[in-house]
PDB file of C-alpha atoms and ligand atoms in Angstrom:
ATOM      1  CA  UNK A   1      31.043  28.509 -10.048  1.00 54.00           C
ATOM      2  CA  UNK A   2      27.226  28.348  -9.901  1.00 65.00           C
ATOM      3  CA  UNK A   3      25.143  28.706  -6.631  1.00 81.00           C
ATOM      4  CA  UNK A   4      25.926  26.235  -3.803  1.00 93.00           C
ATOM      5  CA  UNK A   5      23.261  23.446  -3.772  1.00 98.00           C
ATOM      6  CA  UNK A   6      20.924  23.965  -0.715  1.00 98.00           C
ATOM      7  CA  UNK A   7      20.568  19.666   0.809  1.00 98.00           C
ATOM      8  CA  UNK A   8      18.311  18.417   3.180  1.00 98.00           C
ATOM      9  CA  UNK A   9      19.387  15.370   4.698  1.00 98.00           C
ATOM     10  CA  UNK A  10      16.556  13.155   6.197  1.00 98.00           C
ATOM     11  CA  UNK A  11      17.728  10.024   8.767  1.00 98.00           C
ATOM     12  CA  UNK A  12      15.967   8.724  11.133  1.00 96.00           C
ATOM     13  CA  UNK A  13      18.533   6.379  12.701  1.00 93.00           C
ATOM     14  CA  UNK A  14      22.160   5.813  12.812  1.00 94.00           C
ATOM     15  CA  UNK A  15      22.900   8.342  10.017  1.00 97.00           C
ATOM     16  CA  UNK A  16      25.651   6.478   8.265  1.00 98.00           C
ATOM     17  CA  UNK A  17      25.139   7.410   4.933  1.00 98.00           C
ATOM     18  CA  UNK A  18      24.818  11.192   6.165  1.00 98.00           C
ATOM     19  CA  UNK A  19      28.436  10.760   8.029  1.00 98.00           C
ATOM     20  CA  UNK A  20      29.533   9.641   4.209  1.00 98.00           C
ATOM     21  CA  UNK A  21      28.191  13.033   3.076  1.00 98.00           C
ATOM     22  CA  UNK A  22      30.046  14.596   5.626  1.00 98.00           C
ATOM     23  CA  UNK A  23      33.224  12.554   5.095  1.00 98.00           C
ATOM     24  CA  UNK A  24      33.232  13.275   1.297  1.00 98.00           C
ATOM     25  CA  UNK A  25      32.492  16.874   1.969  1.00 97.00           C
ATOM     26  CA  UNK A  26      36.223  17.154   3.876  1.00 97.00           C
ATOM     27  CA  UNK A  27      37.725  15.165   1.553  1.00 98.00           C
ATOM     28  CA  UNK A  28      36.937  17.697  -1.080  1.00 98.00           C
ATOM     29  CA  UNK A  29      34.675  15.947  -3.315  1.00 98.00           C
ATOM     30  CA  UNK A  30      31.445  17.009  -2.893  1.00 98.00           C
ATOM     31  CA  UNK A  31      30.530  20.389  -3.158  1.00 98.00           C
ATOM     32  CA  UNK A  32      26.895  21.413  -1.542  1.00 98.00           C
ATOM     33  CA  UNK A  33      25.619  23.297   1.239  1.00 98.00           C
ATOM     34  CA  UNK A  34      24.680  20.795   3.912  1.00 98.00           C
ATOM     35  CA  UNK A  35      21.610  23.124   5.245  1.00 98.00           C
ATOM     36  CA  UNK A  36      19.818  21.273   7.878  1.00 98.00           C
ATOM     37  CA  UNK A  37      19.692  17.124   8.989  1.00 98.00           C
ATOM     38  CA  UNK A  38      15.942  16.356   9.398  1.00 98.00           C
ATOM     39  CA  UNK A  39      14.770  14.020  11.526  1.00 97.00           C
ATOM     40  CA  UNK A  40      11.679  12.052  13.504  1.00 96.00           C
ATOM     41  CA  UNK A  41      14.225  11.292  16.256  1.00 95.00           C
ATOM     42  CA  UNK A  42      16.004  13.155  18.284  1.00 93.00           C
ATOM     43  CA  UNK A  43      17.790  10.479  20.034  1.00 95.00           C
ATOM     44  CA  UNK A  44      19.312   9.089  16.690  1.00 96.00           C
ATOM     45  CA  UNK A  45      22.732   9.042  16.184  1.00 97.00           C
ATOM     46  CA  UNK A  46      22.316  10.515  13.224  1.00 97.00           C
ATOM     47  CA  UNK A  47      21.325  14.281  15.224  1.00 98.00           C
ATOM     48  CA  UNK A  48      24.846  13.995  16.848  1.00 97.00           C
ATOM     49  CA  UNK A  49      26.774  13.295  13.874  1.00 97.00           C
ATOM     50  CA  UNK A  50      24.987  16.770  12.657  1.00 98.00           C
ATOM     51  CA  UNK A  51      25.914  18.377  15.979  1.00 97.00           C
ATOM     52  CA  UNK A  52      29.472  17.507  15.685  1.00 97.00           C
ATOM     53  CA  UNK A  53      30.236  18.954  12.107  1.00 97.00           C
ATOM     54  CA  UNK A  54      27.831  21.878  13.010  1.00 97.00           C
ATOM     55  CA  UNK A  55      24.792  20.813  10.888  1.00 98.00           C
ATOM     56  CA  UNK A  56      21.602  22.636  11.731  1.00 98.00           C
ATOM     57  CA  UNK A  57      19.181  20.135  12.984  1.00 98.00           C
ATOM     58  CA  UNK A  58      15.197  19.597  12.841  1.00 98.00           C
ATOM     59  CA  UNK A  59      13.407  17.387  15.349  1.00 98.00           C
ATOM     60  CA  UNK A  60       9.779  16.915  13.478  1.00 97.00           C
ATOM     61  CA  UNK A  61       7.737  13.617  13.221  1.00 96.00           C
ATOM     62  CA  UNK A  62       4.003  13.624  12.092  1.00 95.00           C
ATOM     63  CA  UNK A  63       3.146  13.109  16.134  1.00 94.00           C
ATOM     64  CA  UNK A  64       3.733  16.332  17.210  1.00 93.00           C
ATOM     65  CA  UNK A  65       0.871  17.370  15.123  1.00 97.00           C
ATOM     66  CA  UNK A  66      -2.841  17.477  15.049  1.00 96.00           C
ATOM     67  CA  UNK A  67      -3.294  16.176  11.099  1.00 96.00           C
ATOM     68  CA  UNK A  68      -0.954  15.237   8.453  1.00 95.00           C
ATOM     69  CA  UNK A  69      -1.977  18.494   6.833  1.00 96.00           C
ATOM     70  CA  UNK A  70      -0.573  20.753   9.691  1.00 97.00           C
ATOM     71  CA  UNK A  71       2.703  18.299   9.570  1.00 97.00           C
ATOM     72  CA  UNK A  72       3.166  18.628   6.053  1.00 97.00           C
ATOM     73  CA  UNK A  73       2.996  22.719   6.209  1.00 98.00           C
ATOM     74  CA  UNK A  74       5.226  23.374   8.405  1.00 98.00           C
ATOM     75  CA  UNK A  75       7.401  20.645   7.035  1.00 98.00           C
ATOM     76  CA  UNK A  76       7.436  22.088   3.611  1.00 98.00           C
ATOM     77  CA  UNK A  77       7.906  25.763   5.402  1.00 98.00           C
ATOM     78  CA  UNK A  78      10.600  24.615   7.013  1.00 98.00           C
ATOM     79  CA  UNK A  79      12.083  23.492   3.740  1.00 98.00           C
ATOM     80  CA  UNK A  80      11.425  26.843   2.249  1.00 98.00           C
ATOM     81  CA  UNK A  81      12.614  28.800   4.580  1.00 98.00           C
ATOM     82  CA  UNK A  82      15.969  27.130   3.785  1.00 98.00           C
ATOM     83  CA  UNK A  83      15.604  27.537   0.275  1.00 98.00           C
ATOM     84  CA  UNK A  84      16.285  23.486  -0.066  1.00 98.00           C
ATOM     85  CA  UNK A  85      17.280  22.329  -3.760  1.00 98.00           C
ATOM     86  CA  UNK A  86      17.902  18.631  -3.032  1.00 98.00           C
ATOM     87  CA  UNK A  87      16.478  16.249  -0.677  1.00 98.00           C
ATOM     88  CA  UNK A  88      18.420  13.500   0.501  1.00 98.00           C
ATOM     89  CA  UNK A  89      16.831  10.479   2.403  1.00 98.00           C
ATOM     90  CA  UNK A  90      19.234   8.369   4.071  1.00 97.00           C
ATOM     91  CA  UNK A  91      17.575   5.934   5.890  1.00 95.00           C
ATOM     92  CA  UNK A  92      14.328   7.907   6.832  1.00 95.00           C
ATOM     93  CA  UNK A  93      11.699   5.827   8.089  1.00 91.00           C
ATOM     94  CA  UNK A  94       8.674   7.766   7.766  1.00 91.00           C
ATOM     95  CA  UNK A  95       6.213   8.562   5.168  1.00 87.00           C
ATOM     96  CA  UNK A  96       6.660  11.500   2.598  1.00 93.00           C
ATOM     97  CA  UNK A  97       3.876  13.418   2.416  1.00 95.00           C
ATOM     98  CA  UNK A  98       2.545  13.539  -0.743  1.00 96.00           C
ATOM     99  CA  UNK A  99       2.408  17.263  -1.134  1.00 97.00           C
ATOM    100  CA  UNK A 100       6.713  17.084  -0.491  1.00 97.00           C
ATOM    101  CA  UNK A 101       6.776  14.496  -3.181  1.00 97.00           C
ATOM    102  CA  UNK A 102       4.995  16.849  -5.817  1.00 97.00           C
ATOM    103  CA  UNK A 103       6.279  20.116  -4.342  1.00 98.00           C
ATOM    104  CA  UNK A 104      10.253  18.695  -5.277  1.00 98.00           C
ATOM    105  CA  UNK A 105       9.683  16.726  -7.993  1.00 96.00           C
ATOM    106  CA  UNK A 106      13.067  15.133  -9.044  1.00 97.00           C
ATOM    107  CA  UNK A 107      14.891  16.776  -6.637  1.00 98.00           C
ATOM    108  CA  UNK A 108      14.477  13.484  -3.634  1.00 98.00           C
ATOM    109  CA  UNK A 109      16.686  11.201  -3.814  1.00 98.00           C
ATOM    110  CA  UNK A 110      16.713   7.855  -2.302  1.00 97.00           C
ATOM    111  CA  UNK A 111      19.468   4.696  -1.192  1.00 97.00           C
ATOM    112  CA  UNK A 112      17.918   1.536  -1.262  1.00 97.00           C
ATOM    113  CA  UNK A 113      20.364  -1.093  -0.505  1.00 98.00           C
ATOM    114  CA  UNK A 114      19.115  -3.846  -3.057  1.00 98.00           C
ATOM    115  CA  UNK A 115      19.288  -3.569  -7.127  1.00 98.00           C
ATOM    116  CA  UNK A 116      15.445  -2.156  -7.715  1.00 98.00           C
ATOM    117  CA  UNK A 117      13.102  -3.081  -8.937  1.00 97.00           C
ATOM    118  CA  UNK A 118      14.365  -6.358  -7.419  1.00 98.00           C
ATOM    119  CA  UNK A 119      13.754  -6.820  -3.166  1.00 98.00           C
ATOM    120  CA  UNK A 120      11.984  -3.245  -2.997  1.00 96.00           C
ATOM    121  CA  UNK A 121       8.521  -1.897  -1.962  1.00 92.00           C
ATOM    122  CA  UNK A 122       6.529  -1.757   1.266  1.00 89.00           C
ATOM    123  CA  UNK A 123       7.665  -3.151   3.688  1.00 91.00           C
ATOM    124  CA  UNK A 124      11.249  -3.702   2.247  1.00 94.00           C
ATOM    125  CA  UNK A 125      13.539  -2.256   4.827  1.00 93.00           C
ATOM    126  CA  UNK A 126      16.764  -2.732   6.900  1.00 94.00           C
ATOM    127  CA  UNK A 127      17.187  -6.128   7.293  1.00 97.00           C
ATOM    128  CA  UNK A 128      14.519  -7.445   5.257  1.00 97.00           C
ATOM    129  CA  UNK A 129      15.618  -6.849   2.308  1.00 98.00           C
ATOM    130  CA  UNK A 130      19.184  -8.947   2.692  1.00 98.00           C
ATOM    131  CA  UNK A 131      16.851 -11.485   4.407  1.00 98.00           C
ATOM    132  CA  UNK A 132      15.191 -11.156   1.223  1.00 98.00           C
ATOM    133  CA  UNK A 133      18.066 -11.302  -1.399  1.00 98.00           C
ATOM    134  CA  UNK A 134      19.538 -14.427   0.578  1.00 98.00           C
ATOM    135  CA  UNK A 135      16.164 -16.308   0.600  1.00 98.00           C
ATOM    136  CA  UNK A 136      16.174 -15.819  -2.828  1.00 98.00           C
ATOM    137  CA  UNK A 137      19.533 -17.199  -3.400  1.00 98.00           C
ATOM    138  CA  UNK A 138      20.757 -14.717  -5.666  1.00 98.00           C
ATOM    139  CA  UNK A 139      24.122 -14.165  -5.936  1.00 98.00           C
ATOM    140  CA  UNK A 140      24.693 -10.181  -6.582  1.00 98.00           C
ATOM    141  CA  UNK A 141      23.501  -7.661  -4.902  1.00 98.00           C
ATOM    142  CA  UNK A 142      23.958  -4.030  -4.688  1.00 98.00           C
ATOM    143  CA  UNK A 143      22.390  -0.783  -4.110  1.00 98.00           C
ATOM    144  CA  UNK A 144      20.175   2.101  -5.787  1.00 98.00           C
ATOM    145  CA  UNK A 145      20.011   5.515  -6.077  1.00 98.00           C
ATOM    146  CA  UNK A 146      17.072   7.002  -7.262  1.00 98.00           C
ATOM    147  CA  UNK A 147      14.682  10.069  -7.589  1.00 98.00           C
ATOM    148  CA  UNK A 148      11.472   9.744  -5.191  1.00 96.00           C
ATOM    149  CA  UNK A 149       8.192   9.270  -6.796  1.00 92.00           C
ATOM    150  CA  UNK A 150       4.380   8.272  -5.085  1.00 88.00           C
ATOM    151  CA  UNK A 151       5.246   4.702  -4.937  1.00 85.00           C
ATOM    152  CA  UNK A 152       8.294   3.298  -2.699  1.00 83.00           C
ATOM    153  CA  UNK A 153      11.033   2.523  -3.733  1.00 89.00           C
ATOM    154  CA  UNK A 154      10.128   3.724  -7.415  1.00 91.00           C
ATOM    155  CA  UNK A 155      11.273   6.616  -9.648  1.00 96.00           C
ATOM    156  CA  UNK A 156      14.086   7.118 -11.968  1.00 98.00           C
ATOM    157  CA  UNK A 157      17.253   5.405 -11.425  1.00 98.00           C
ATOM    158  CA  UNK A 158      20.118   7.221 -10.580  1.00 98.00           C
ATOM    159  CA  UNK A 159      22.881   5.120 -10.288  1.00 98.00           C
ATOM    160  CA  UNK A 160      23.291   1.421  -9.531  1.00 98.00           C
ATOM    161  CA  UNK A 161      26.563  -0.395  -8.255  1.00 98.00           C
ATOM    162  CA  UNK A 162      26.984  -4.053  -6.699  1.00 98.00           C
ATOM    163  CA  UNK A 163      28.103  -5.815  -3.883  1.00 98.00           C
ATOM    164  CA  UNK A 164      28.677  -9.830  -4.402  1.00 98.00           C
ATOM    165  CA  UNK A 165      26.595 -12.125  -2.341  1.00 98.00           C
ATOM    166  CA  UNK A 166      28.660 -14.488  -0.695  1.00 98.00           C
ATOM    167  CA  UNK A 167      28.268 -18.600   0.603  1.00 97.00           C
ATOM    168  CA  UNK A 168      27.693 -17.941   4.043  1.00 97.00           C
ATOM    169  CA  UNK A 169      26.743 -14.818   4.520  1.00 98.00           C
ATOM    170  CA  UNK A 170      23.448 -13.825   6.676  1.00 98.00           C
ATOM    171  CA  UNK A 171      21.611 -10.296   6.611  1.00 98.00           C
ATOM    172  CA  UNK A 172      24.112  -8.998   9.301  1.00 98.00           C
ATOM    173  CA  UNK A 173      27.360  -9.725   6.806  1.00 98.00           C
ATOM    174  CA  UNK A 174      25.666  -8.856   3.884  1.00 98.00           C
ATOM    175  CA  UNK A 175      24.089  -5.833   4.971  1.00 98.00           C
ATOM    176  CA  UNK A 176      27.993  -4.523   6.502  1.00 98.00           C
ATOM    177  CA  UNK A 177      29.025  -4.994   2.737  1.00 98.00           C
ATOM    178  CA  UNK A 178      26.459  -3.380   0.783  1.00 98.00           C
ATOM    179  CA  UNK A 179      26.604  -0.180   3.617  1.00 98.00           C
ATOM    180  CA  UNK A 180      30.195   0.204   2.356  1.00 98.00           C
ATOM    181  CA  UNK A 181      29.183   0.207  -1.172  1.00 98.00           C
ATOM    182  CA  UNK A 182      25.945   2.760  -0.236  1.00 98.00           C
ATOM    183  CA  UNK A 183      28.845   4.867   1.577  1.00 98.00           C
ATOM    184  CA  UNK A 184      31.637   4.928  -1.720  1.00 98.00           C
ATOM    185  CA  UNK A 185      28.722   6.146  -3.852  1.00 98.00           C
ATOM    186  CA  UNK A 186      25.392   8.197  -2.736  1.00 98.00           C
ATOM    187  CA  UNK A 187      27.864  11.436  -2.824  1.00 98.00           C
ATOM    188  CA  UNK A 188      28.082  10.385  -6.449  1.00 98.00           C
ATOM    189  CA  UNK A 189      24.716  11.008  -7.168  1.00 98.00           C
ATOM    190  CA  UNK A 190      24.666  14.058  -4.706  1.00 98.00           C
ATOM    191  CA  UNK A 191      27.516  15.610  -6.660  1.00 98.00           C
ATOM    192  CA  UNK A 192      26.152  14.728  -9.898  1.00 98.00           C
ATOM    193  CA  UNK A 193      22.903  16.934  -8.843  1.00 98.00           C
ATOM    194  CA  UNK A 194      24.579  19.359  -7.379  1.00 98.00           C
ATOM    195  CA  UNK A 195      26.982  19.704 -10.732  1.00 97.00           C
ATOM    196  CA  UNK A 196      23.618  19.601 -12.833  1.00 97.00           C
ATOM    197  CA  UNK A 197      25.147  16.709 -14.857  1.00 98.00           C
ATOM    198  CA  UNK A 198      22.021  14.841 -14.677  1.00 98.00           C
ATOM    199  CA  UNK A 199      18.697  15.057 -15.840  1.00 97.00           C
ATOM    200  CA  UNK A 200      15.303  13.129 -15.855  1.00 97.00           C
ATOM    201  CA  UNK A 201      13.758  12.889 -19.455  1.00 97.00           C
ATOM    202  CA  UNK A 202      10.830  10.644 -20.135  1.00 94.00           C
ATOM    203  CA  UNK A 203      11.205   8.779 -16.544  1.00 94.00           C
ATOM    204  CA  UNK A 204      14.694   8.656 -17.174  1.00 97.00           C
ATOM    205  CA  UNK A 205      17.922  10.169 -15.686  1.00 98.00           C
ATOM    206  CA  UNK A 206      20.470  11.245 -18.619  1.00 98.00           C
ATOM    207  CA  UNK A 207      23.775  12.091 -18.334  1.00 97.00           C
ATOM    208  CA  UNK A 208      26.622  11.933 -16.127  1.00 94.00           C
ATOM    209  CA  UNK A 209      27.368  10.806 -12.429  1.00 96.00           C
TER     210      UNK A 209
HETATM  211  C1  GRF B 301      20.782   2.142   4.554  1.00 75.14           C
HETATM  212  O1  GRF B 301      20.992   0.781   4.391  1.00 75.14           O
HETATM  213  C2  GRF B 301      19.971   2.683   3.415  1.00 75.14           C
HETATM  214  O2  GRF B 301      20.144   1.991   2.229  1.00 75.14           O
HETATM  215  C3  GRF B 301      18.562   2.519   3.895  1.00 75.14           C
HETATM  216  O3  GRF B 301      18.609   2.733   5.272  1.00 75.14           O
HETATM  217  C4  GRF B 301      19.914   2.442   5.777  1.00 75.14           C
HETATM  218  C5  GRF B 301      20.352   3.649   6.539  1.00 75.14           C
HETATM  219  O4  GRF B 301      21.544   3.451   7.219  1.00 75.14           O
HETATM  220  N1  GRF B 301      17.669   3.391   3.168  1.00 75.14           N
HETATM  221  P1  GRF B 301      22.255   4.681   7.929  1.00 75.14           P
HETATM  222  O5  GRF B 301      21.259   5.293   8.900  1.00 75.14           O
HETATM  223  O6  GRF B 301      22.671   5.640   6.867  1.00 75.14           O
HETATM  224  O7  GRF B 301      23.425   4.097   8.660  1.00 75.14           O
END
């Protein structure tokens, strides 16, 4: 067996996707170190959900600081001093400073719960982007898992899967379904890293999840 994989989960809200983590962790299928649950919000679920399975936690949000440059130091200290391999947003609302995007380069990974490139970007978020599919009228939906890059909601493609788009639904129905589908499969990708069966080549990810 290789070295555990050092994560870094990121949530700024209810954390659902992290409980997955956790849940697929006792169930004996995904094998990392969950190091510390980083957050802008203390008062998110998500920070209990960490306290209850013994998570170390990290309140920090760009506010308690006098410039993004101070933020992003201790940030990315904060990081080292945990010796993180993998970042893992789930549901993190802020920005990523730029200098954590090139400082773990392939090694942040993203949910988005649409099919990129389709219903991504600024300003695609939460709610919007079901409002977004269903405006559209497009009958599949889905989710993505994908490195981070500078732009949102870019960067290689880790794995895709889809949830059906149904007469009647609204945001609130569809959203419930694609969560399920976000929760059977970002461990996926988080084992798959972790297992070092994938790999980015040319803007790519090869191999296995
Ligand atoms: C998920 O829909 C995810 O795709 C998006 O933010 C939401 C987070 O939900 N990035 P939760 O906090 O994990 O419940």
């Amino acid at each position: 067996m290789g070295k555990e994989v050092n994560v870094a989960v990121f949530a700024s809200g209810g954390g659902s996707n992290f409980q997955s983590l956790i849940d697929k962790m006792e169930e004996g299928k995904l094998h990392v170190n969950l190091a510390v649950l980083v957050g802008n919000n203390s008062k998110a679920k998500a920070f209990e959900r960490a306290h209850n399975y013994n998570v170390p936690t990290l309140h920090i949000a760009p506010s308690h600081f006098e410039d993004e440059n101070v933020y992003t130091k201790k940030l990315l200290s904060e990081l080292e001093s945990r010796n993180i391999d993998l970042i893992v947003l789930a549901g993190y609302m802020k920005m990523i400073p730029k200098a954590m995007v090139q400082k773990y380069h392939n090694r942040i990974i993203n949910i988005h719960p649409a099919l990129l490139p389709s219903f991504g970007g600024v300003g695609m978020y939460g709610k919007r982007v079901h409002q977004a599919v269903l405006d559209y009228g497009a009958k599949v939906s889905g989710i993505t898992v994908h490195f981070v890059d500078e732009e949102y909601d870019r960067g290689p493609i880790i794995l895709q899967e889809t949830a059906k788009v149904l007469d009647g639904d609204d945001a609130d129905s569809l959203a419930a379904r694609v969560l399920k589908v976000e929760h059977g499969n970002y461990w996926r990708a988080v084992e798959a890293f972790a297992q070092g069966t994938i790999r980015v080549e040319g803007g790519k990810v090869i191999g296995t999840v």
